Every structure is written in structure tokens, then in C-alpha cells.
Coordinates of C-alpha atoms in Angstrom, one line a residue:
X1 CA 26.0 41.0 1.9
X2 CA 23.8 39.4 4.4
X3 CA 22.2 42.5 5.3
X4 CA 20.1 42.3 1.7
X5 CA 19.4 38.9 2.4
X6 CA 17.8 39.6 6.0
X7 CA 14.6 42.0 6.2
X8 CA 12.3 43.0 9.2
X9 CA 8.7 42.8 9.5
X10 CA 7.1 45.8 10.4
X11 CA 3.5 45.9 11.3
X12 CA 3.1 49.9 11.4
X13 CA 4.3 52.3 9.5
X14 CA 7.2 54.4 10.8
X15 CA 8.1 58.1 9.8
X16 CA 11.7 58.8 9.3
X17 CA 13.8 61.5 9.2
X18 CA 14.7 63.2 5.6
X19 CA 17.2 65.0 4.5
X20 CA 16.3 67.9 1.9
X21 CA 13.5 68.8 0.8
X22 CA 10.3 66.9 -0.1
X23 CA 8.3 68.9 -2.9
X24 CA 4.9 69.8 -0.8
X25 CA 3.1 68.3 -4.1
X26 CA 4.4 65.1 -3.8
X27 CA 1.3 62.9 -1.9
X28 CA 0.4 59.6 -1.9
X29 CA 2.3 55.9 -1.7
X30 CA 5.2 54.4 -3.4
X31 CA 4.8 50.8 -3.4
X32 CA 7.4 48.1 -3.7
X33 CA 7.5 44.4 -4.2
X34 CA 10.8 42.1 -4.2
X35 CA 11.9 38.8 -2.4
X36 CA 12.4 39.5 1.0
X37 CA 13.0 36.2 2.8
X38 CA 15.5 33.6 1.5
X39 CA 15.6 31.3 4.8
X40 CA 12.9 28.8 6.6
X41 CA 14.0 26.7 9.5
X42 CA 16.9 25.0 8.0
X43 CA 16.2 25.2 4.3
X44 CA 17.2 28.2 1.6
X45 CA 16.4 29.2 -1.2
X46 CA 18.8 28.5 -5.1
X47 CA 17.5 31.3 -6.4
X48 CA 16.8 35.1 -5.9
X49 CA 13.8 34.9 -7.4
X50 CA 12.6 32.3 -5.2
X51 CA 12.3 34.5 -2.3
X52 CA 9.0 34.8 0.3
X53 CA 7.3 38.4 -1.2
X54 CA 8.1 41.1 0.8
X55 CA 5.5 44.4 0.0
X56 CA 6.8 47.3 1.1
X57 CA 5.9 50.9 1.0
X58 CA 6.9 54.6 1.3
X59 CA 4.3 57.2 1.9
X60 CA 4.7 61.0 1.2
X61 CA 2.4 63.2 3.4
X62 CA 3.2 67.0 4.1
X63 CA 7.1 66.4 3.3
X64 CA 7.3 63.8 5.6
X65 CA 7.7 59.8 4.8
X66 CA 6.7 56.8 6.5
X67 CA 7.8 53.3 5.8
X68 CA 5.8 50.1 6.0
X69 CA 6.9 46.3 5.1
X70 CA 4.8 43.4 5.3
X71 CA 5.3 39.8 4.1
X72 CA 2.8 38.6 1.3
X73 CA 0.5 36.3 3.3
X74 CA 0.3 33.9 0.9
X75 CA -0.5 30.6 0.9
X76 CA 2.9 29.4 0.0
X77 CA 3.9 31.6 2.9
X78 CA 1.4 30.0 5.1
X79 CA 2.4 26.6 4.1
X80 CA 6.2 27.5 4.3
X81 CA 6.0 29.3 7.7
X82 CA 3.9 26.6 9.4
X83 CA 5.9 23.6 8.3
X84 CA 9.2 25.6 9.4
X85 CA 10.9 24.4 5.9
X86 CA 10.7 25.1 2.4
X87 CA 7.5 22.8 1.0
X88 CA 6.7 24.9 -2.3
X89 CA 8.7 25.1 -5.0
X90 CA 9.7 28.1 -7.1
X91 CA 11.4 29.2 -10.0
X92 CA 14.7 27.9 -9.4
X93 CA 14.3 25.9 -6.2
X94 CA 12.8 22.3 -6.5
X95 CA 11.0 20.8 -3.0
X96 CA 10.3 17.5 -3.0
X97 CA 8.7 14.9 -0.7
X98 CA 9.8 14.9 3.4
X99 CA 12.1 11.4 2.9
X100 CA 10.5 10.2 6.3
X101 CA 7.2 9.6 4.2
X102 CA 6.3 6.2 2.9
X103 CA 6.6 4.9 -0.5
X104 CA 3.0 5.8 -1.5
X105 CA 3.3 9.3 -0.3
X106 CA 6.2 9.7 -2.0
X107 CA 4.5 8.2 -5.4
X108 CA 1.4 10.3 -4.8
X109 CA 3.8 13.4 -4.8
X110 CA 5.1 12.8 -8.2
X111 CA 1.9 12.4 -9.4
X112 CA 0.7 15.4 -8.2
X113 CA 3.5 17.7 -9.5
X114 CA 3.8 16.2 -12.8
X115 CA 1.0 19.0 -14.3
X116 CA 2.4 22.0 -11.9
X117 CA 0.4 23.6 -9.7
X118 CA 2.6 26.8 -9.4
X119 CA 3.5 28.9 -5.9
X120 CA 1.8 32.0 -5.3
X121 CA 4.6 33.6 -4.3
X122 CA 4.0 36.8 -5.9
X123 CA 7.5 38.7 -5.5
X124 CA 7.4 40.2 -9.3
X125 CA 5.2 43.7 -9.5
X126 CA 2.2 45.3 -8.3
X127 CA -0.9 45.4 -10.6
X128 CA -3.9 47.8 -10.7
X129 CA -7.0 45.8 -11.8
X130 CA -10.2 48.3 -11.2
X131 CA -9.8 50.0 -8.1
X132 CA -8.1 46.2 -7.0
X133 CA -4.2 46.2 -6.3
X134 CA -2.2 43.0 -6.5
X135 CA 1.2 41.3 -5.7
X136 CA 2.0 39.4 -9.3
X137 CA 4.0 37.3 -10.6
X138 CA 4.1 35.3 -13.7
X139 CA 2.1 32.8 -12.4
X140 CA -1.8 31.6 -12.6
X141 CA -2.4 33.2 -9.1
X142 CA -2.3 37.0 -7.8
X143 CA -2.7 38.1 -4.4
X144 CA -4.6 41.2 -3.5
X145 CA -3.2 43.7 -1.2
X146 CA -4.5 46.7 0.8
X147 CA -2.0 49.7 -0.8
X148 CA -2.3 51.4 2.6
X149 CA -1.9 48.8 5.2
X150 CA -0.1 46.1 2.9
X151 CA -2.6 43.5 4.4
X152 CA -2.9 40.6 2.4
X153 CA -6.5 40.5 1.5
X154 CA -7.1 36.9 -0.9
X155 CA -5.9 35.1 -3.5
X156 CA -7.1 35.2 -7.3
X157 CA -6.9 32.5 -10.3
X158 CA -6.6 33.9 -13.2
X159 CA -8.2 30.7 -14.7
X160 CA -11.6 31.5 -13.1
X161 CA -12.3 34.4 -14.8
X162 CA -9.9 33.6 -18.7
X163 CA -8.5 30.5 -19.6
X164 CA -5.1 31.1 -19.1
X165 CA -1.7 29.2 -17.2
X166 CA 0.3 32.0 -16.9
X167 CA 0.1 35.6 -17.4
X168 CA 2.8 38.8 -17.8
X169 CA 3.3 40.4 -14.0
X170 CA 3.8 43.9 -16.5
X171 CA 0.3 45.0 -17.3
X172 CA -0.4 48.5 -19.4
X173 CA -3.2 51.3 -18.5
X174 CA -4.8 53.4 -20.8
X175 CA -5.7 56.8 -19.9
X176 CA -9.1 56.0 -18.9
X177 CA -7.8 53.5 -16.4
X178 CA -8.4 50.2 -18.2
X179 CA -5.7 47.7 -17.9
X180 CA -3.8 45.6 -20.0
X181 CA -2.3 42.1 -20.0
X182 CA -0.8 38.9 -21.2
X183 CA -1.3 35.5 -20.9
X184 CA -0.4 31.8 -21.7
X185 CA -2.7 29.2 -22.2
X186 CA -0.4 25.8 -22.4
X187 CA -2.8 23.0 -20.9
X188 CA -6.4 22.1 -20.8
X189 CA -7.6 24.6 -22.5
X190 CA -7.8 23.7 -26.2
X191 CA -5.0 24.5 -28.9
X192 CA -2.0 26.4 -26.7
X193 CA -2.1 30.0 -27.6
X194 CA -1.0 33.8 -26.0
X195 CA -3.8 35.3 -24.8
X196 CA -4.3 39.4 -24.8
X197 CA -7.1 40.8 -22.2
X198 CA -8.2 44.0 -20.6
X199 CA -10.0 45.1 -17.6
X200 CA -12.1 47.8 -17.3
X201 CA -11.5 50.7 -14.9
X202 CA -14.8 50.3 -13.3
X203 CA -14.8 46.8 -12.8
X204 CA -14.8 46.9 -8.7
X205 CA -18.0 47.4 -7.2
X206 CA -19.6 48.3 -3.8
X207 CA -19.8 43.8 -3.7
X208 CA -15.8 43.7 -3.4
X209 CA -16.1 41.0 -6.0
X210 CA -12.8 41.0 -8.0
X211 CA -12.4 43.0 -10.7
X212 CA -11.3 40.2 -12.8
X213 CA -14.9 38.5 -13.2
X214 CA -15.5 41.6 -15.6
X215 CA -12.0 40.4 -18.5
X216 CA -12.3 41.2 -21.5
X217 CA -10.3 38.5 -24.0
X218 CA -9.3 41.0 -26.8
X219 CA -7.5 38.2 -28.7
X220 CA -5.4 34.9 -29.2
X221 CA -2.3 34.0 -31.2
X222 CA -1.6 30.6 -31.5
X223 CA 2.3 29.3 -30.8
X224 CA 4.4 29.2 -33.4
X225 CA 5.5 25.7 -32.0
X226 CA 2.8 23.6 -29.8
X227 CA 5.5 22.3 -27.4
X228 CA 8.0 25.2 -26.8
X229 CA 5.8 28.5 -26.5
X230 CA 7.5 32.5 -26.4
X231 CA 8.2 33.1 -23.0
X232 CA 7.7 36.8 -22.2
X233 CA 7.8 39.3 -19.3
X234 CA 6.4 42.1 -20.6
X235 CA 4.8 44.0 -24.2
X236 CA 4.3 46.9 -25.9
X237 CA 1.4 48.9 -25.9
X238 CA 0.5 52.3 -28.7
X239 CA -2.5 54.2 -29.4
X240 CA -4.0 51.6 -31.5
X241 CA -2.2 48.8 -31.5
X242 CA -0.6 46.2 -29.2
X243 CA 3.3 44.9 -29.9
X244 CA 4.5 40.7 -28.6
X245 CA 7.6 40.0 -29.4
X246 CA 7.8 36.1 -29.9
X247 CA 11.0 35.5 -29.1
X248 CA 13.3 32.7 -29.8
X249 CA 13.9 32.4 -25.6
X250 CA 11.2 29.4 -25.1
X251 CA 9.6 27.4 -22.4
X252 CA 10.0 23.6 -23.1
X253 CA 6.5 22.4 -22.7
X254 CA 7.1 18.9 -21.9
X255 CA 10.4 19.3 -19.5
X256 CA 8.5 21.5 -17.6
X257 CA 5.9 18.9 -17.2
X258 CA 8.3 16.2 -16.4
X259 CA 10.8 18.8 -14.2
X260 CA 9.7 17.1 -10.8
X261 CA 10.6 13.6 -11.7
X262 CA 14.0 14.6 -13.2
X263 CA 14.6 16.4 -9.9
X264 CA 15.5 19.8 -12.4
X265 CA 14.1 23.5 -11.8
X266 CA 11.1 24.9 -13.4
X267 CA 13.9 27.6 -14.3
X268 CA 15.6 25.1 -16.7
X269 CA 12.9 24.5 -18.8
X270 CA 13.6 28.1 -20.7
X271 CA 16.1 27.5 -23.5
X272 CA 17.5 30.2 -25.7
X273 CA 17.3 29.2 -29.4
X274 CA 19.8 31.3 -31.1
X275 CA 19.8 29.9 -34.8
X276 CA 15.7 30.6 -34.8
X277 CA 14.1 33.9 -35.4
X278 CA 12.0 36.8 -33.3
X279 CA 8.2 37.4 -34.5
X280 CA 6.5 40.6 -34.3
X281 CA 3.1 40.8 -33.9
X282 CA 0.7 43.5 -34.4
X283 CA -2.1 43.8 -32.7
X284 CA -5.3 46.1 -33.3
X285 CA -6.3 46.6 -29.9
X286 CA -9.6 47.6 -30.8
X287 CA -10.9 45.0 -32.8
X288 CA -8.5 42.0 -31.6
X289 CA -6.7 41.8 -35.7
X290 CA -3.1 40.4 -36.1
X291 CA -1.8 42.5 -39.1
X292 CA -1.0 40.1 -41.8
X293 CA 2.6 40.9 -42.8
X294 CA 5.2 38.9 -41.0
X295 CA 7.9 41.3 -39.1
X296 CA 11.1 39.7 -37.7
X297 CA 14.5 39.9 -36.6
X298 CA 17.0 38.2 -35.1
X299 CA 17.1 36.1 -32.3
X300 CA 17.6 38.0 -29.1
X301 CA 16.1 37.9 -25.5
X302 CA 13.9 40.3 -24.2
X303 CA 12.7 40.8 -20.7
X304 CA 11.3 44.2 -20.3
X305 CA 10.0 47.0 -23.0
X306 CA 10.4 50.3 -22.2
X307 CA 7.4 52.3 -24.3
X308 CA 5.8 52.2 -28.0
X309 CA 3.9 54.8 -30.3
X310 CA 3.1 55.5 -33.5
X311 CA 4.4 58.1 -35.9
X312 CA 3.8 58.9 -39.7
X313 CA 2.8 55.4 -40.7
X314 CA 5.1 53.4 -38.3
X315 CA 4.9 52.0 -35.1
X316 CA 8.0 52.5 -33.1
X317 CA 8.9 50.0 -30.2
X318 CA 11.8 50.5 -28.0
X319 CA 12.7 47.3 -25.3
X320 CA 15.7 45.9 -23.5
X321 CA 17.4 42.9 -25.5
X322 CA 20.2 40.6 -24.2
X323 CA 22.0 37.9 -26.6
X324 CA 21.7 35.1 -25.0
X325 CA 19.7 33.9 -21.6
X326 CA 22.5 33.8 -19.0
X327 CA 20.8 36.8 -16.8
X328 CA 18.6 33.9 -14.7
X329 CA 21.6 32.4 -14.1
X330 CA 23.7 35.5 -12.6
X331 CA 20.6 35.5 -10.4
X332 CA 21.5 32.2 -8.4
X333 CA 22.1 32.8 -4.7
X334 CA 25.5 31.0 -4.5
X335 CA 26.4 33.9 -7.8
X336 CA 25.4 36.8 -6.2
X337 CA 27.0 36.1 -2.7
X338 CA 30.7 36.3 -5.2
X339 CA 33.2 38.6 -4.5
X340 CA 32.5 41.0 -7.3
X341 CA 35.8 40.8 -9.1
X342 CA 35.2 37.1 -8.7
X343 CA 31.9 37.4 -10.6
X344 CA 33.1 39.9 -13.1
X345 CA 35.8 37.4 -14.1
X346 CA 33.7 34.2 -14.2
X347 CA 30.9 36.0 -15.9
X348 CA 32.5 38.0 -18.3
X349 CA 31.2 36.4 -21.1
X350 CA 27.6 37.5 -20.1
X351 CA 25.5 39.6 -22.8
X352 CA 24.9 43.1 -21.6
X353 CA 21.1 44.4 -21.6
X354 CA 21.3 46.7 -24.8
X355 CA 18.4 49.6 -25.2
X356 CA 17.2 48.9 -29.0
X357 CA 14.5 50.8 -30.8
X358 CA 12.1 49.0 -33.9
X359 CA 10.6 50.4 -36.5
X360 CA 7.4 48.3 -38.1
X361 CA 6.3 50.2 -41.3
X362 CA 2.3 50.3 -41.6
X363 CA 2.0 50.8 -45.4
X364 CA 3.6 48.2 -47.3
X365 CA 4.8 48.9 -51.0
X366 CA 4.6 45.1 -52.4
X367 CA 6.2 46.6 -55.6
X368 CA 9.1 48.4 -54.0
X369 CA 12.6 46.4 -54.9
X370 CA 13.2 43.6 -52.7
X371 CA 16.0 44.5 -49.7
X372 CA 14.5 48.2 -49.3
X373 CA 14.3 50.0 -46.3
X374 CA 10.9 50.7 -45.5
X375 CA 11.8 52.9 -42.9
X376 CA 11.0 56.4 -43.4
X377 CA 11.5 58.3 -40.2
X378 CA 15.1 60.7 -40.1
X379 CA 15.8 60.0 -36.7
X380 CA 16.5 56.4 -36.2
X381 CA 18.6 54.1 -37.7
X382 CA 16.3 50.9 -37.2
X383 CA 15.3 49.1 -40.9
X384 CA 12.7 47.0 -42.2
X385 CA 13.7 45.3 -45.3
X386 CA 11.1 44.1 -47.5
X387 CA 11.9 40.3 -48.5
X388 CA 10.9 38.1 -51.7
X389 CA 8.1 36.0 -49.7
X390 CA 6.3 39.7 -48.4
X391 CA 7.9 39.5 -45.3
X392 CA 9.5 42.3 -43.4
X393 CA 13.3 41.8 -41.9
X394 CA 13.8 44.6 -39.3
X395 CA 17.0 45.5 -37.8
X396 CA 17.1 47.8 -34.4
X397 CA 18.7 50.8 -33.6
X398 CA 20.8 50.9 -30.5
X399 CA 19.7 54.1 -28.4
X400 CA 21.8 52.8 -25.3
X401 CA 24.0 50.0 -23.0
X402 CA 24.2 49.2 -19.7
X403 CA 20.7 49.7 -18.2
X404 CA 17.9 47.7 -17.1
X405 CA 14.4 48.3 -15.3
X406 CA 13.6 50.9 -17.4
X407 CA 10.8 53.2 -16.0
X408 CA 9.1 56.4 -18.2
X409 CA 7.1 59.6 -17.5
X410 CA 3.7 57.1 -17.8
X411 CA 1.7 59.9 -19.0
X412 CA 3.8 59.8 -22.1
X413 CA 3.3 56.0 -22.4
X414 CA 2.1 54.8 -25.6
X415 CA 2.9 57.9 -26.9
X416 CA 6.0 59.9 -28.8
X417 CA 8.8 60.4 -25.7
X418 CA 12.3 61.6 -25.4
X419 CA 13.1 59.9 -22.2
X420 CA 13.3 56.6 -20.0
X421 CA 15.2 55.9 -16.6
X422 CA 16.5 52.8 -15.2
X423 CA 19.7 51.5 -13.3
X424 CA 22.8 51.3 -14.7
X425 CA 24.5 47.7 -14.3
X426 CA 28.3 47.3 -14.9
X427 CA 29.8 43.3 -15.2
X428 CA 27.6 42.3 -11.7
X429 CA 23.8 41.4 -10.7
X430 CA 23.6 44.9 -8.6
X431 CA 22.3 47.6 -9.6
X432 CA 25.4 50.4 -9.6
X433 CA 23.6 53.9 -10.7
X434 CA 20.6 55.6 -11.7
X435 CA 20.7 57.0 -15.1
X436 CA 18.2 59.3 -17.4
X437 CA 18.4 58.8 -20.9
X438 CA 17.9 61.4 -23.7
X439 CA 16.9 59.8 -27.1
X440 CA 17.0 62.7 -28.5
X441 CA 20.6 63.4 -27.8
X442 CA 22.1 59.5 -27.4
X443 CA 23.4 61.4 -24.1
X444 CA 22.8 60.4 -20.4
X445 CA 22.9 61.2 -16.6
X446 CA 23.5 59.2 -13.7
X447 CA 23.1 59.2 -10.0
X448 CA 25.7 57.4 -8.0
X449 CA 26.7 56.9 -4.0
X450 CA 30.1 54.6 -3.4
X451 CA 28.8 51.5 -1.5
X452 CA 24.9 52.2 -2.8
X453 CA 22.4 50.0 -4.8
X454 CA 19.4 51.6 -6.2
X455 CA 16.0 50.0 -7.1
X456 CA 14.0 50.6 -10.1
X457 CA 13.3 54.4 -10.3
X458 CA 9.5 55.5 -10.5
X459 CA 8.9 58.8 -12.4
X460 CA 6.7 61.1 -10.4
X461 CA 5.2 63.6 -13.4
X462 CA 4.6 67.4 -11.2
X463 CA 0.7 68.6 -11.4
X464 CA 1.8 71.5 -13.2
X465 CA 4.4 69.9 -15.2
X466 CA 4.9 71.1 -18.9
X467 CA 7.8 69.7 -20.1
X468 CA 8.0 65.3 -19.9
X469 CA 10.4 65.3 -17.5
X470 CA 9.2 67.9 -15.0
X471 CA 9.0 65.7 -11.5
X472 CA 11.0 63.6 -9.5
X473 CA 12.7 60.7 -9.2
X474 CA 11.9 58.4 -6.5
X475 CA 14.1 54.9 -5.4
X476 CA 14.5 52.7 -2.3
X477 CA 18.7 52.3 -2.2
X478 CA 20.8 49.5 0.0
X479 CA 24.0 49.1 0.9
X480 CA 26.4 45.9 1.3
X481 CA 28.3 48.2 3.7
X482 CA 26.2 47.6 7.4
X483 CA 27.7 51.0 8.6
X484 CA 25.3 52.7 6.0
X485 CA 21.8 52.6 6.8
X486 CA 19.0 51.9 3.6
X487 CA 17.2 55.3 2.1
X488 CA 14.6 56.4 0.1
X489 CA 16.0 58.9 -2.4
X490 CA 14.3 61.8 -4.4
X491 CA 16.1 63.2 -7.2
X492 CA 14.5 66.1 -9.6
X493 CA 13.7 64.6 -12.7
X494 CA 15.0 67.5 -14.8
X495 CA 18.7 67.9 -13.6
X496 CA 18.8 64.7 -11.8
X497 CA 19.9 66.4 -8.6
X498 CA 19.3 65.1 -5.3
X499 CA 16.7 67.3 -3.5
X500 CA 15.9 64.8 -0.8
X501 CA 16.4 61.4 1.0
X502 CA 14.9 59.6 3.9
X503 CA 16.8 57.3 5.7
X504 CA 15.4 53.7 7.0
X505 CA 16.2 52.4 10.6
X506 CA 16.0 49.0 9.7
X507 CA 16.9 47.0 7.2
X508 CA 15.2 46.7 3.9
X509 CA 15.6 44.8 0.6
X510 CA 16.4 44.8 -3.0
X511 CA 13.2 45.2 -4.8
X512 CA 11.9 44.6 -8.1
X513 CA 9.1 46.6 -9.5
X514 CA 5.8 48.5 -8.1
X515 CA 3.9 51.7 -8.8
X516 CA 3.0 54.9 -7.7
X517 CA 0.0 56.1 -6.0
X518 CA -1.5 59.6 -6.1
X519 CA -3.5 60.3 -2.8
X520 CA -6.8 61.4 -4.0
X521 CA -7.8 64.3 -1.3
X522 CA -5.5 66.2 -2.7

């Protein structure tokens, strides 16, 4: 297990041998971002999402592949590496004052930490803004990155450019390159509210100025309770319209706020609500509208959607729901490092991540009987029931279970699709397969090596590709086993064979999330 918790730093990139064959249209950069560093001098991270960024990266050139990995330099990083100790606190890891410090150091500290001034550790995705790449997490600050040398190249606040605390790390991109997100606005800035903003394509310039300066604020929705706002990780995105789920997991506003003092985690200030309800919301993305009828569900948690569109007077939304909040906590270091029949028996009772598809009805028919099903599509299950006081109750359809980090063909995003990809996870935090889902069908493939743990697969669409899955299939894979060296593997999208894998000689980690990029001379 130690050899996923240890990473080297590379500072050029290396080729490596492969194993198959690369398809000769396959150019550009696969980049990857995850917590790579879990140590400093004598202190360790709680959490696995607590660890120092790690970028790294797997470039395709004239079926060969070269590997790069850098550390985020960061200012956390910065801070961290040059006291030789843990001084910023994350997600699920606490730092407080050096107990050699006086009294009024000590008192100055609390102060300081009791509005947070969050890490910017950015360990989560990679964001296009403009031309602008980014390490991101869910936090006020980005860091921009050079895609090709991984070189940390500044730090961004969100809150100079939109008035916003927090924002999604899951952004969407419209097919004229504009990009998408989410925010939080929770203090000093006027009523608390979620925030939905855009970027334009062409919002870099020959000045290098970020592309930020240039947001667009497309609306606000104001929490449906002041002091515990929707946390979310990610929405839905279709031609027209844009989907948040407010869900019933919630960030306690004023525990969060008080966190340092009660010597708790940031990470204990979400709390799973299971008796409230989920809100729908509907927004035009055009001219920034909520729609005025009130969709909801049940409670459920939600961390990642997996694509929306829009089909004969419906907007379909398919996402990842758990039924309860215990996936943070199968995340804690001293969890993971379990034997795994150990964790399989003291976790048992966890909730599975369940692939559910929603069905929001457009056209309302006020005078249709109450408890009708709206629904009019054939080929889903999913409901929404009209109720006395106008409101719509929707209940899903399950497409799937077992699979998380769902990834699509993107050119079919926001649009009508017939399949996703993602890792399979049995009873244990590690990822155990890769699996292609057909909706159509309800059937499924997988991709599976004893002793091997892939990351997040990236779809890879052919030029010439017809058909939505014509391409490959590309994801970094690790193994507890040390006799087994780390590899890049490339499977074709259609049959889900293997055609092609590039082994790493040193070792790398367990990402997250990232993105694909096309090389543009050819």
C-alpha cells in the first residue's frame, strides 16, 4: 500500500516503452491531477483528500508516450515545504498553532481562522478557462498550470473577478469553447446565494491577463436555508438549460466558521439531512430564468453528474446518487490503509454510488389529475408526479450500480447519448475495473487486471469517428503489488479491448480527474 502513498518528482518528461499499438491519430496530452504527497517532515495527512497536488501528464506523439509529474507549486506547498511540517489545513486535516508560540500568537491564530481562509491545494481537476488551464479544487483559489511543462504559473481568486467563496472544480464547455461553472457565495457578499457563470473562449489575450477578468454571472439562486447551503461537486448542463441539484447533503454555515476553535475538520461541517428533500432547478442558460415549477425528490447525495439533454418536451438528467454521506469517510487515511476484508466488513453498511436517470417534464398540464406521471418518454422508467400545490415529485430510474467517476464521449455532452464509462467499485475505496455502460441495453463491459487499480477513464472520440463510441479509452492504473510496475492503458472504446499500454518506471499515484488535450499541428 505504501507504494500509492509515495510519488516521485520528475522534472522532464520521460518516454516509456509500450506495449501494443498506439493508434497513429491519437496526439496530444492526457493530463492528470490527484494527491500525491501525504508526508512533511514529521507530520501526515487524516485525509486522502488532503494530499499536496501532484499534476501529472501523458503525452502521445507518433505512437510513442512520455510521462511528466510535477508537484503543484502552490502556496500551501510553499509554506508546507519550507516549514518542514504540515501548517495549512485541508479538508479533513486541522493545523493549528506551533505550541512553542506564546499566548498572543496563539489567540491571534484563532482569530484569524475563525472566517477561513481556505488552502490552495488544488488536488481536484483541471479546468480550461480561455486558452488558461488550471489545477482546481472547490476552493476560492485556482492555480494555473503550463499543460506541457506542468510549471506552476500563479495563483487566481475567484473573488477578484465574481463574488463567490467557493466554486465546483467540474466546469462544462459548450461547443464554441465557452466554459461553465458554479459557485457559492456564503460571506460578505450580500444575501448567501449559488452563483452560475461562464467564460468566454476568447477571454485570453496576447496581455496573459487571466481569463477570468472577462466572467460572465449568468444567474443567482438564493439558499433554500441561509445557514446550511447545497453543497455540490458538480451540475448538469443541456442545450438550453442548466440542471443544480440542491441536495439535502449541506454545509453547516456556522460550524464551519467556528471549526478551528472546536479543534473539528472543515470536512465535518457537511451533514446529510435524510428526512429533507432534493430541489431541482432549471435554469435558462440564456437569459439566466429559474423555471417556476418546483421539481423534487427524495433525499439522496450526489457528487458527480454524468450528462443531460433534452428530448420531446423533457429534460433528461442522468448523475451518481449515494444514500447517505459515508463516502468522505471511507476516504480517511487510517480507512484506506485496512486490510480489504477488514474494510469490507466494517463498512458494509456503506451506500453504493447508484447510476439514476431524471426526467423534468417542460409542459405542465395544471388540469391533469393530481399523482399523474408527466412522463412521456417509452424508454425510461423515471416519473414526475404532478402534486396538489403545482409541484412536480420525480422519482429516478436506475440505469446502473457499482460505478463512479463517470466520463462520456464529450462531443455527445449535453446532448442525447447511449454511453458513459467509469470504474467499477466493489465494498472498498479502490477503484477495481473499468466498465462501459450501454443505456440502451442496461448491459455493460469491463476491463480488469488481478492486483490493478484504474483511474478515471478519458474518452478519446477518433477524427473520423461515426458512431459515439468510436475511440479509445485512456487510464493511468496502479498496483498495491510493488512487483508490478504503474501503466498507462489504452483500450478501444468500441469492444473495450486492450490495444495498448505503456508502462511507468517509477512510481505514480491514484488520481482524480483531468482532461484531454488534442495537439493542434495535427
Amino acid at each position: 500500500l505504501d507504494t500509492l502513498f509515495s510519488v516521485t518528482r520528475l522534472e522532464d518528461a520521460i518516454k516509456h516503452c509500450c506495449i501494443g499499438s498506439i493508434p497513429p491519430w491519437l496526439q496530444g496530452t492526457l493530463l492528470r491531477n490527484g494527491p500525491g504527497l501525504f508526508s512533511v517532515g514529521n507530520t501526515s495527512y487524516k485525509h486522502w483528500f488532503d494530499g499536496m497536488a501532484l499534476i501529472h501528464s501523458f503525452t502521445f506523439k507518433d505512437g510513442d508516450v512520455f510521462y511528466r509529474s510535477k508537484f503543484l507549486n502552490s502556496e500551501t506547498y510553499k509554506k508546507n515545504i519550507a516549514a518542514n511540517r504540515i501548517i495549512v489545513s485541508e479538508f479533513g486535516t486541522m493545523v493549528y498553532p506551533d505550541p512553542c508560540k506564546n499566548i498572543f500568537s496563539k489567540a491571534f491564530s484563532y482569530l484569524m481562522n475563525a472566517i477561513p481562509d481556505f488552502t490552495d491545494n488544488n488536488l481536484i481537476n483541471i479546468i480550461r478557462y480561455g486558452e488558461d488551464y488550471y489545477a482546481s479544487s472547490e476552493v476560492n483559489y485556482i492555480n494555473q498550470i503550463d499543460p506541457l511543462t506542468l510549471e506552476t504559473l500563479g495563483r487566481t481568486n475567484y473573488r477578484n473577478h465574481i463574488a463567490i467563496n467557493l466554486a465546483t472544480a467540474h466546469p462544462h464547455y459548450d461547443e464554441e469553447g465557452t466554459t461553465y461553472n458554479m459557485g457559492t457565495a456564503i460571506m460578505n457578499f450580500g444575501r448567501p446565494k449559488y452563483v452560475i457563470f461562464k467564460v468566454p473562449t476568447n477571454a485570453t489575450d496576447k496581455e496573459k491577463k487571466p481569463a477570468l477578468r472577462n466572467v460572465e454571472q449568468i444567474c443567482s439562486i438564493p439558499f433554500r436555508s441561509t445557514l446550511y447551503p447545497s453543497y455540490f461537486h458538480s451540475f448538469g448542463m443541456t442545450e438550453n438549460y442548466i440542471i443544480f441539484v440542491e441536495q439535502a447533503f449541506k454545509l453547516d454555515i456556522l460550524k464551519l466558521a467556528t471549526a478551528y476553535f472546536r479543534d473539528v475538520n472543515w470536512g465535518s461541517c457537511l451533514k446529510f439531512d435524510k428526512d429533507d428533500i432534493t430541489l431541482i432547478h432549471l435554469v435558462n442558460r440564456k437569459t439566466g430564468k429559474t423555471a417556476s415549477t418546483k421539481y423534487y425528490a427524495d433525499a439522496f447525495v450526489v457528487f458527480h453528474h454524468i450528462n443531460a439533454y433534452e428530448e420531446d418536451g423533457h429534460v433528461v438528467f442522468d448523475l451518481i446518487t449515494y444514500q447517505d454521506s459515508n463516502l468522505y469517510d471511507m476516504f480517511y487515511i487510517h480507512n484506506m490503509k485496512q486490510d480489504v476484508d477488514k474494510f469490507i466488513e466494517t463498512n458494509k453498511d456503506f451506500s453504493r454510488p447508484t447510476c439514476q436517470r431524471f426526467v423534468l417534464p417542460l409542459i405542465i398540464d395544471k388540469e391533469a389529475p393530481l399523482d399523474t406521471n408527466l412522463v412521456k418518454l417509452q424508454d425510461t422508467t423515471a416519473t414526475a408526479v404532478l402534486k396538489q400545490d403545482g409541484s412536480i415529485y420525480c422519482t429516478p430510474d436506475t440505469i446502473f450500480e457499482g460505478l463512479e467517476l463517470p466520463g462520456i464521449n464529450y462531443k455527445f455532452n449535453s446532448k442525447k447519448y447511449r454511453y458513459f464509462y467509469g470504474t467499477r467499485v466493489d465494498w472498498s475505496p479502490y477503484p477495481s475495473k473499468i466498465a462501459k455502460v450501454d443505456i440502451a441495453t442496461r448491459t455493460h463491459q469491463v476491463w480488469i487486471e488481478e492486483e490493478c487499480y484504474p483511474s478515471e477513464p478519458v474518452f478519446v472520440a477518433s477524427p473520423d469517428a461515426v458512431e459515439e463510441d468510436e475511440g479509445v479509452i485512456l487510464s493511468s492504473v496502479v498496483s498495491f503489488n510493488p512487483q508490478k510496475p504503474p501503466f498507462l492503458v489504452v483500450l478501444d472504446a468500441k469492444s473495450f479491448k486492450e490495444i495498448a499500454r505503456a508502462t511507468i518506471d517509477t512510481a505514480i499515484h491514484m488520481d482524480l480527474h483531468g482532461l484531454f488535450i488534442h495537439d493542434k499541428s495535427t
